[in-house]
PDB file of C-alpha atoms in Angstrom:
ATOM      1  CA  UNK A   1     -22.753  29.763  26.403  1.00  0.00           C
ATOM      2  CA  UNK A   2     -22.766  28.303  22.906  1.00  0.00           C
ATOM      3  CA  UNK A   3     -23.711  24.631  23.043  1.00  0.00           C
ATOM      4  CA  UNK A   4     -23.803  24.025  19.300  1.00  0.00           C
ATOM      5  CA  UNK A   5     -22.772  20.497  18.329  1.00  0.00           C
ATOM      6  CA  UNK A   6     -20.577  19.839  15.301  1.00  0.00           C
ATOM      7  CA  UNK A   7     -22.409  18.054  12.464  1.00  0.00           C
ATOM      8  CA  UNK A   8     -21.923  14.294  12.529  1.00  0.00           C
ATOM      9  CA  UNK A   9     -22.287  11.761   9.745  1.00  0.00           C
ATOM     10  CA  UNK A  10     -23.711   9.213  12.192  1.00  0.00           C
ATOM     11  CA  UNK A  11     -27.266  10.060  11.174  1.00  0.00           C
ATOM     12  CA  UNK A  12     -26.610  10.039   7.451  1.00  0.00           C
ATOM     13  CA  UNK A  13     -28.222   7.397   5.253  1.00  0.00           C
ATOM     14  CA  UNK A  14     -25.898   4.455   4.490  1.00  0.00           C
ATOM     15  CA  UNK A  15     -25.424   5.371   0.836  1.00  0.00           C
ATOM     16  CA  UNK A  16     -24.351   8.898   1.747  1.00  0.00           C
ATOM     17  CA  UNK A  17     -21.895   7.624   4.345  1.00  0.00           C
ATOM     18  CA  UNK A  18     -20.491   5.200   1.783  1.00  0.00           C
ATOM     19  CA  UNK A  19     -20.066   7.984  -0.784  1.00  0.00           C
ATOM     20  CA  UNK A  20     -18.286  10.203   1.735  1.00  0.00           C
ATOM     21  CA  UNK A  21     -15.977   7.339   2.691  1.00  0.00           C
ATOM     22  CA  UNK A  22     -15.113   6.811  -0.963  1.00  0.00           C
ATOM     23  CA  UNK A  23     -14.294  10.486  -1.393  1.00  0.00           C
ATOM     24  CA  UNK A  24     -12.200  10.418   1.758  1.00  0.00           C
ATOM     25  CA  UNK A  25     -10.235   7.459   0.431  1.00  0.00           C
ATOM     26  CA  UNK A  26      -9.489   9.287  -2.832  1.00  0.00           C
ATOM     27  CA  UNK A  27      -8.271  12.294  -0.857  1.00  0.00           C
ATOM     28  CA  UNK A  28      -6.107  10.114   1.359  1.00  0.00           C
ATOM     29  CA  UNK A  29      -4.571   8.337  -1.630  1.00  0.00           C
ATOM     30  CA  UNK A  30      -3.885  11.703  -3.241  1.00  0.00           C
ATOM     31  CA  UNK A  31      -2.069  12.950  -0.151  1.00  0.00           C
ATOM     32  CA  UNK A  32      -0.109   9.699   0.179  1.00  0.00           C
ATOM     33  CA  UNK A  33       0.826   9.857  -3.522  1.00  0.00           C
ATOM     34  CA  UNK A  34       2.150  13.390  -3.063  1.00  0.00           C
ATOM     35  CA  UNK A  35       4.176  12.246  -0.051  1.00  0.00           C
ATOM     36  CA  UNK A  36       5.728   9.324  -1.905  1.00  0.00           C
ATOM     37  CA  UNK A  37       6.406  11.566  -4.916  1.00  0.00           C
ATOM     38  CA  UNK A  38       8.366  13.972  -2.744  1.00  0.00           C
ATOM     39  CA  UNK A  39      10.448  11.161  -1.269  1.00  0.00           C
ATOM     40  CA  UNK A  40      11.030   9.779  -4.767  1.00  0.00           C
ATOM     41  CA  UNK A  41      12.305  13.177  -5.894  1.00  0.00           C
ATOM     42  CA  UNK A  42      14.587  13.388  -2.857  1.00  0.00           C
ATOM     43  CA  UNK A  43      15.878   9.876  -3.603  1.00  0.00           C
ATOM     44  CA  UNK A  44      16.718  10.783  -7.195  1.00  0.00           C
ATOM     45  CA  UNK A  45      18.458  14.001  -6.174  1.00  0.00           C
ATOM     46  CA  UNK A  46      20.477  12.269  -3.447  1.00  0.00           C
ATOM     47  CA  UNK A  47      21.828   9.614  -5.820  1.00  0.00           C
ATOM     48  CA  UNK A  48      24.456  12.000  -7.152  1.00  0.00           C
ATOM     49  CA  UNK A  49      26.170  12.196  -3.760  1.00  0.00           C
ATOM     50  CA  UNK A  50      29.668  10.759  -3.511  1.00  0.00           C
ATOM     51  CA  UNK A  51      28.697   8.559  -0.565  1.00  0.00           C
ATOM     52  CA  UNK A  52      25.890   6.820  -2.488  1.00  0.00           C
ATOM     53  CA  UNK A  53      26.461   3.073  -2.817  1.00  0.00           C
ATOM     54  CA  UNK A  54      23.711   0.998  -4.518  1.00  0.00           C
ATOM     55  CA  UNK A  55      22.427  -2.023  -2.602  1.00  0.00           C
ATOM     56  CA  UNK A  56      21.228  -5.320  -4.052  1.00  0.00           C
ATOM     57  CA  UNK A  57      17.581  -6.047  -3.415  1.00  0.00           C
ATOM     58  CA  UNK A  58      17.046  -9.168  -1.257  1.00  0.00           C
ATOM     59  CA  UNK A  59      15.196 -11.885  -3.129  1.00  0.00           C
ATOM     60  CA  UNK A  60      12.226 -12.046  -0.657  1.00  0.00           C
ATOM     61  CA  UNK A  61      11.077  -8.730  -2.141  1.00  0.00           C
ATOM     62  CA  UNK A  62      10.077 -10.622  -5.278  1.00  0.00           C
ATOM     63  CA  UNK A  63       7.962 -12.913  -3.119  1.00  0.00           C
ATOM     64  CA  UNK A  64       6.358  -9.991  -1.281  1.00  0.00           C
ATOM     65  CA  UNK A  65       5.582  -8.352  -4.631  1.00  0.00           C
ATOM     66  CA  UNK A  66       3.850 -11.520  -5.812  1.00  0.00           C
ATOM     67  CA  UNK A  67       1.818 -11.609  -2.579  1.00  0.00           C
ATOM     68  CA  UNK A  68       0.647  -8.043  -3.083  1.00  0.00           C
ATOM     69  CA  UNK A  69      -0.316  -8.779  -6.702  1.00  0.00           C
ATOM     70  CA  UNK A  70      -2.271 -11.833  -5.575  1.00  0.00           C
ATOM     71  CA  UNK A  71      -3.991  -9.935  -2.761  1.00  0.00           C
ATOM     72  CA  UNK A  72      -5.018  -7.152  -5.103  1.00  0.00           C
ATOM     73  CA  UNK A  73      -6.455  -9.628  -7.613  1.00  0.00           C
ATOM     74  CA  UNK A  74      -8.369 -11.532  -4.925  1.00  0.00           C
ATOM     75  CA  UNK A  75      -9.917  -8.415  -3.420  1.00  0.00           C
ATOM     76  CA  UNK A  76     -10.960  -7.290  -6.880  1.00  0.00           C
ATOM     77  CA  UNK A  77     -12.608 -10.686  -7.332  1.00  0.00           C
ATOM     78  CA  UNK A  78     -14.382 -10.363  -3.973  1.00  0.00           C
ATOM     79  CA  UNK A  79     -15.579  -6.862  -4.855  1.00  0.00           C
ATOM     80  CA  UNK A  80     -16.942  -8.030  -8.207  1.00  0.00           C
ATOM     81  CA  UNK A  81     -18.774 -10.915  -6.533  1.00  0.00           C
ATOM     82  CA  UNK A  82     -20.241  -8.611  -3.866  1.00  0.00           C
ATOM     83  CA  UNK A  83     -21.452  -6.075  -6.432  1.00  0.00           C
ATOM     84  CA  UNK A  84     -23.086  -8.934  -8.329  1.00  0.00           C
ATOM     85  CA  UNK A  85     -24.832 -10.198  -5.193  1.00  0.00           C
ATOM     86  CA  UNK A  86     -22.937 -13.502  -5.306  1.00  0.00           C
ATOM     87  CA  UNK A  87     -22.277 -13.514  -1.569  1.00  0.00           C
ATOM     88  CA  UNK A  88     -21.161 -17.144  -1.382  1.00  0.00           C
ATOM     89  CA  UNK A  89     -18.183 -16.205  -3.567  1.00  0.00           C
ATOM     90  CA  UNK A  90     -17.105 -13.280  -1.360  1.00  0.00           C
ATOM     91  CA  UNK A  91     -15.612 -14.669   1.909  1.00  0.00           C
ATOM     92  CA  UNK A  92     -12.815 -16.753   0.386  1.00  0.00           C
ATOM     93  CA  UNK A  93     -11.183 -14.098  -1.810  1.00  0.00           C
ATOM     94  CA  UNK A  94     -11.849 -11.417   0.798  1.00  0.00           C
ATOM     95  CA  UNK A  95     -10.089 -13.267   3.609  1.00  0.00           C
ATOM     96  CA  UNK A  96      -7.203 -14.628   1.533  1.00  0.00           C
ATOM     97  CA  UNK A  97      -6.693 -11.251  -0.159  1.00  0.00           C
ATOM     98  CA  UNK A  98      -6.233  -9.557   3.201  1.00  0.00           C
ATOM     99  CA  UNK A  99      -4.067 -12.403   4.475  1.00  0.00           C
ATOM    100  CA  UNK A 100      -1.761 -11.793   1.498  1.00  0.00           C
ATOM    101  CA  UNK A 101      -1.166  -8.273   2.804  1.00  0.00           C
ATOM    102  CA  UNK A 102      -0.240  -9.657   6.223  1.00  0.00           C
ATOM    103  CA  UNK A 103       2.124 -12.116   4.552  1.00  0.00           C
ATOM    104  CA  UNK A 104       3.561  -9.222   2.530  1.00  0.00           C
ATOM    105  CA  UNK A 105       4.539  -7.456   5.751  1.00  0.00           C
ATOM    106  CA  UNK A 106       6.172 -10.586   7.162  1.00  0.00           C
ATOM    107  CA  UNK A 107       8.194 -11.151   3.989  1.00  0.00           C
ATOM    108  CA  UNK A 108       9.265  -7.500   3.908  1.00  0.00           C
ATOM    109  CA  UNK A 109      10.631  -7.899   7.437  1.00  0.00           C
ATOM    110  CA  UNK A 110      12.418 -11.025   6.256  1.00  0.00           C
ATOM    111  CA  UNK A 111      14.042  -8.946   3.519  1.00  0.00           C
ATOM    112  CA  UNK A 112      15.112  -6.366   6.103  1.00  0.00           C
ATOM    113  CA  UNK A 113      16.644  -9.138   8.204  1.00  0.00           C
ATOM    114  CA  UNK A 114      18.620 -10.450   5.226  1.00  0.00           C
ATOM    115  CA  UNK A 115      20.005  -6.993   4.499  1.00  0.00           C
ATOM    116  CA  UNK A 116      21.005  -6.440   8.110  1.00  0.00           C
ATOM    117  CA  UNK A 117      22.720  -9.824   8.134  1.00  0.00           C
ATOM    118  CA  UNK A 118      24.729  -8.569   5.151  1.00  0.00           C
ATOM    119  CA  UNK A 119      25.719  -5.460   7.198  1.00  0.00           C
ATOM    120  CA  UNK A 120      23.398  -3.175   5.211  1.00  0.00           C
ATOM    121  CA  UNK A 121      22.291  -0.920   8.042  1.00  0.00           C
ATOM    122  CA  UNK A 122      20.197   2.206   8.320  1.00  0.00           C
ATOM    123  CA  UNK A 123      23.082   4.657   8.882  1.00  0.00           C
ATOM    124  CA  UNK A 124      26.113   5.257   6.688  1.00  0.00           C
ATOM    125  CA  UNK A 125      24.948   4.562   3.156  1.00  0.00           C
ATOM    126  CA  UNK A 126      22.124   6.892   1.997  1.00  0.00           C
ATOM    127  CA  UNK A 127      20.898   4.223  -0.440  1.00  0.00           C
ATOM    128  CA  UNK A 128      20.269   1.892   2.495  1.00  0.00           C
ATOM    129  CA  UNK A 129      18.692   4.682   4.541  1.00  0.00           C
ATOM    130  CA  UNK A 130      16.243   5.438   1.739  1.00  0.00           C
ATOM    131  CA  UNK A 131      15.484   1.748   1.314  1.00  0.00           C
ATOM    132  CA  UNK A 132      14.502   1.306   4.948  1.00  0.00           C
ATOM    133  CA  UNK A 133      12.601   4.613   5.038  1.00  0.00           C
ATOM    134  CA  UNK A 134      10.555   4.010   1.885  1.00  0.00           C
ATOM    135  CA  UNK A 135       9.749   0.374   2.623  1.00  0.00           C
ATOM    136  CA  UNK A 136       8.757   1.299   6.190  1.00  0.00           C
ATOM    137  CA  UNK A 137       6.465   4.065   4.960  1.00  0.00           C
ATOM    138  CA  UNK A 138       4.818   1.742   2.488  1.00  0.00           C
ATOM    139  CA  UNK A 139       4.518  -0.939   5.170  1.00  0.00           C
ATOM    140  CA  UNK A 140       2.685   1.492   7.452  1.00  0.00           C
ATOM    141  CA  UNK A 141       0.184   2.184   4.677  1.00  0.00           C
ATOM    142  CA  UNK A 142      -0.301  -1.577   4.299  1.00  0.00           C
ATOM    143  CA  UNK A 143      -0.946  -1.846   8.061  1.00  0.00           C
ATOM    144  CA  UNK A 144      -3.623   0.839   7.740  1.00  0.00           C
ATOM    145  CA  UNK A 145      -5.223  -1.120   4.916  1.00  0.00           C
ATOM    146  CA  UNK A 146      -5.189  -4.289   6.988  1.00  0.00           C
ATOM    147  CA  UNK A 147      -7.064  -2.475   9.764  1.00  0.00           C
ATOM    148  CA  UNK A 148      -9.767  -1.398   7.310  1.00  0.00           C
ATOM    149  CA  UNK A 149      -9.896  -4.876   5.824  1.00  0.00           C
ATOM    150  CA  UNK A 150     -10.283  -6.368   9.331  1.00  0.00           C
ATOM    151  CA  UNK A 151     -13.263  -4.117  10.059  1.00  0.00           C
ATOM    152  CA  UNK A 152     -14.839  -5.151   6.769  1.00  0.00           C
ATOM    153  CA  UNK A 153     -14.369  -8.854   7.508  1.00  0.00           C
ATOM    154  CA  UNK A 154     -15.778  -8.385  11.003  1.00  0.00           C
ATOM    155  CA  UNK A 155     -18.999  -6.957   9.555  1.00  0.00           C
ATOM    156  CA  UNK A 156     -19.284  -9.647   6.891  1.00  0.00           C
ATOM    157  CA  UNK A 157     -22.150 -11.304   8.756  1.00  0.00           C
ATOM    158  CA  UNK A 158     -24.378  -8.303   8.017  1.00  0.00           C
ATOM    159  CA  UNK A 159     -23.793  -8.463   4.287  1.00  0.00           C
ATOM    160  CA  UNK A 160     -27.222  -9.747   3.386  1.00  0.00           C
ATOM    161  CA  UNK A 161     -30.438  -7.791   3.048  1.00  0.00           C
ATOM    162  CA  UNK A 162     -30.532  -4.009   3.112  1.00  0.00           C
ATOM    163  CA  UNK A 163     -26.871  -3.742   4.150  1.00  0.00           C
ATOM    164  CA  UNK A 164     -25.686  -5.691   1.120  1.00  0.00           C
ATOM    165  CA  UNK A 165     -24.959  -2.721  -1.182  1.00  0.00           C
ATOM    166  CA  UNK A 166     -23.080  -0.865   1.563  1.00  0.00           C
ATOM    167  CA  UNK A 167     -21.004  -3.931   2.350  1.00  0.00           C
ATOM    168  CA  UNK A 168     -20.252  -4.398  -1.352  1.00  0.00           C
ATOM    169  CA  UNK A 169     -19.092  -0.780  -1.468  1.00  0.00           C
ATOM    170  CA  UNK A 170     -16.763  -1.368   1.483  1.00  0.00           C
ATOM    171  CA  UNK A 171     -15.144  -4.314  -0.261  1.00  0.00           C
ATOM    172  CA  UNK A 172     -14.789  -2.184  -3.386  1.00  0.00           C
ATOM    173  CA  UNK A 173     -12.972   0.452  -1.338  1.00  0.00           C
ATOM    174  CA  UNK A 174     -10.671  -2.224   0.112  1.00  0.00           C
ATOM    175  CA  UNK A 175      -9.891  -3.440  -3.407  1.00  0.00           C
ATOM    176  CA  UNK A 176      -9.259   0.121  -4.571  1.00  0.00           C
ATOM    177  CA  UNK A 177      -6.819   0.703  -1.720  1.00  0.00           C
ATOM    178  CA  UNK A 178      -5.056  -2.600  -2.394  1.00  0.00           C
ATOM    179  CA  UNK A 179      -4.581  -1.547  -6.039  1.00  0.00           C
ATOM    180  CA  UNK A 180      -3.119   1.721  -4.785  1.00  0.00           C
ATOM    181  CA  UNK A 181      -0.724  -0.097  -2.437  1.00  0.00           C
ATOM    182  CA  UNK A 182       0.341  -2.358  -5.289  1.00  0.00           C
ATOM    183  CA  UNK A 183       0.937   0.539  -7.700  1.00  0.00           C
ATOM    184  CA  UNK A 184       3.016   2.442  -5.137  1.00  0.00           C
ATOM    185  CA  UNK A 185       5.039  -0.637  -4.265  1.00  0.00           C
ATOM    186  CA  UNK A 186       5.776  -1.504  -7.909  1.00  0.00           C
ATOM    187  CA  UNK A 187       7.071   2.023  -8.508  1.00  0.00           C
ATOM    188  CA  UNK A 188       9.153   1.971  -5.314  1.00  0.00           C
ATOM    189  CA  UNK A 189      10.571  -1.472  -6.039  1.00  0.00           C
ATOM    190  CA  UNK A 190      11.499  -0.521  -9.597  1.00  0.00           C
ATOM    191  CA  UNK A 191      13.158   2.665  -8.372  1.00  0.00           C
ATOM    192  CA  UNK A 192      15.086   0.960  -5.566  1.00  0.00           C
ATOM    193  CA  UNK A 193      16.226  -1.903  -7.773  1.00  0.00           C
ATOM    194  CA  UNK A 194      17.004  -0.326 -11.129  1.00  0.00           C
ATOM    195  CA  UNK A 195      17.160   3.455 -11.033  1.00  0.00           C
ATOM    196  CA  UNK A 196      20.754   4.643 -11.476  1.00  0.00           C
ATOM    197  CA  UNK A 197      22.385   8.095 -11.285  1.00  0.00           C
ATOM    198  CA  UNK A 198      23.049   7.867 -15.028  1.00  0.00           C
ATOM    199  CA  UNK A 199      19.352   7.274 -15.697  1.00  0.00           C
ATOM    200  CA  UNK A 200      18.401  10.235 -13.492  1.00  0.00           C
ATOM    201  CA  UNK A 201      20.830  12.502 -15.345  1.00  0.00           C
ATOM    202  CA  UNK A 202      19.456  11.276 -18.681  1.00  0.00           C
ATOM    203  CA  UNK A 203      15.849  11.933 -17.547  1.00  0.00           C
ATOM    204  CA  UNK A 204      16.790  15.398 -16.305  1.00  0.00           C
ATOM    205  CA  UNK A 205      18.720  16.181 -19.494  1.00  0.00           C
ATOM    206  CA  UNK A 206      22.002  16.775 -17.660  1.00  0.00           C
ATOM    207  CA  UNK A 207      23.891  13.727 -18.934  1.00  0.00           C
TER     208      UNK A 207
END
């Protein structure tokens, strides 16, 4: 009977584990980018349908966008402080930056509620269906980021000494993922708010 055990990264040195985590994050962001690109293409193609009716973006989405911008900037600040060994300057931006992502989710749900109050529901209008689908998908990616951020905050007490560089690397990865979430959201928001069938036809050269 073969009792071979699959290789595990548990025994790897911390710097090697950190490097593998960074590579894994790049791969994940690449896959997520491909997924969002496919949905963006489907959105643009579906706009030419006769049942397409544009919807007005609820104003809370501007607030949620500002929260994501602020969170991204704060995590970048925390990462820079951690890489510089200025640990006293890390906890504030790290905690508030993650809290901005939580607030982003709450405000997005507020926007959903406003649309539903205006009778903009999931079924019937494909523009509304795409809005709920794309914002939900992005929200799930934010939830995943919040989980990673929570684990990083939980281990903040071990930031000093030999674990300092690894902890700084974790914050850097959080900041990198927050920048990714922000970039995806800005593209989605711009598409949902301003992309028109005429613009799609002009881009495709079929106008």
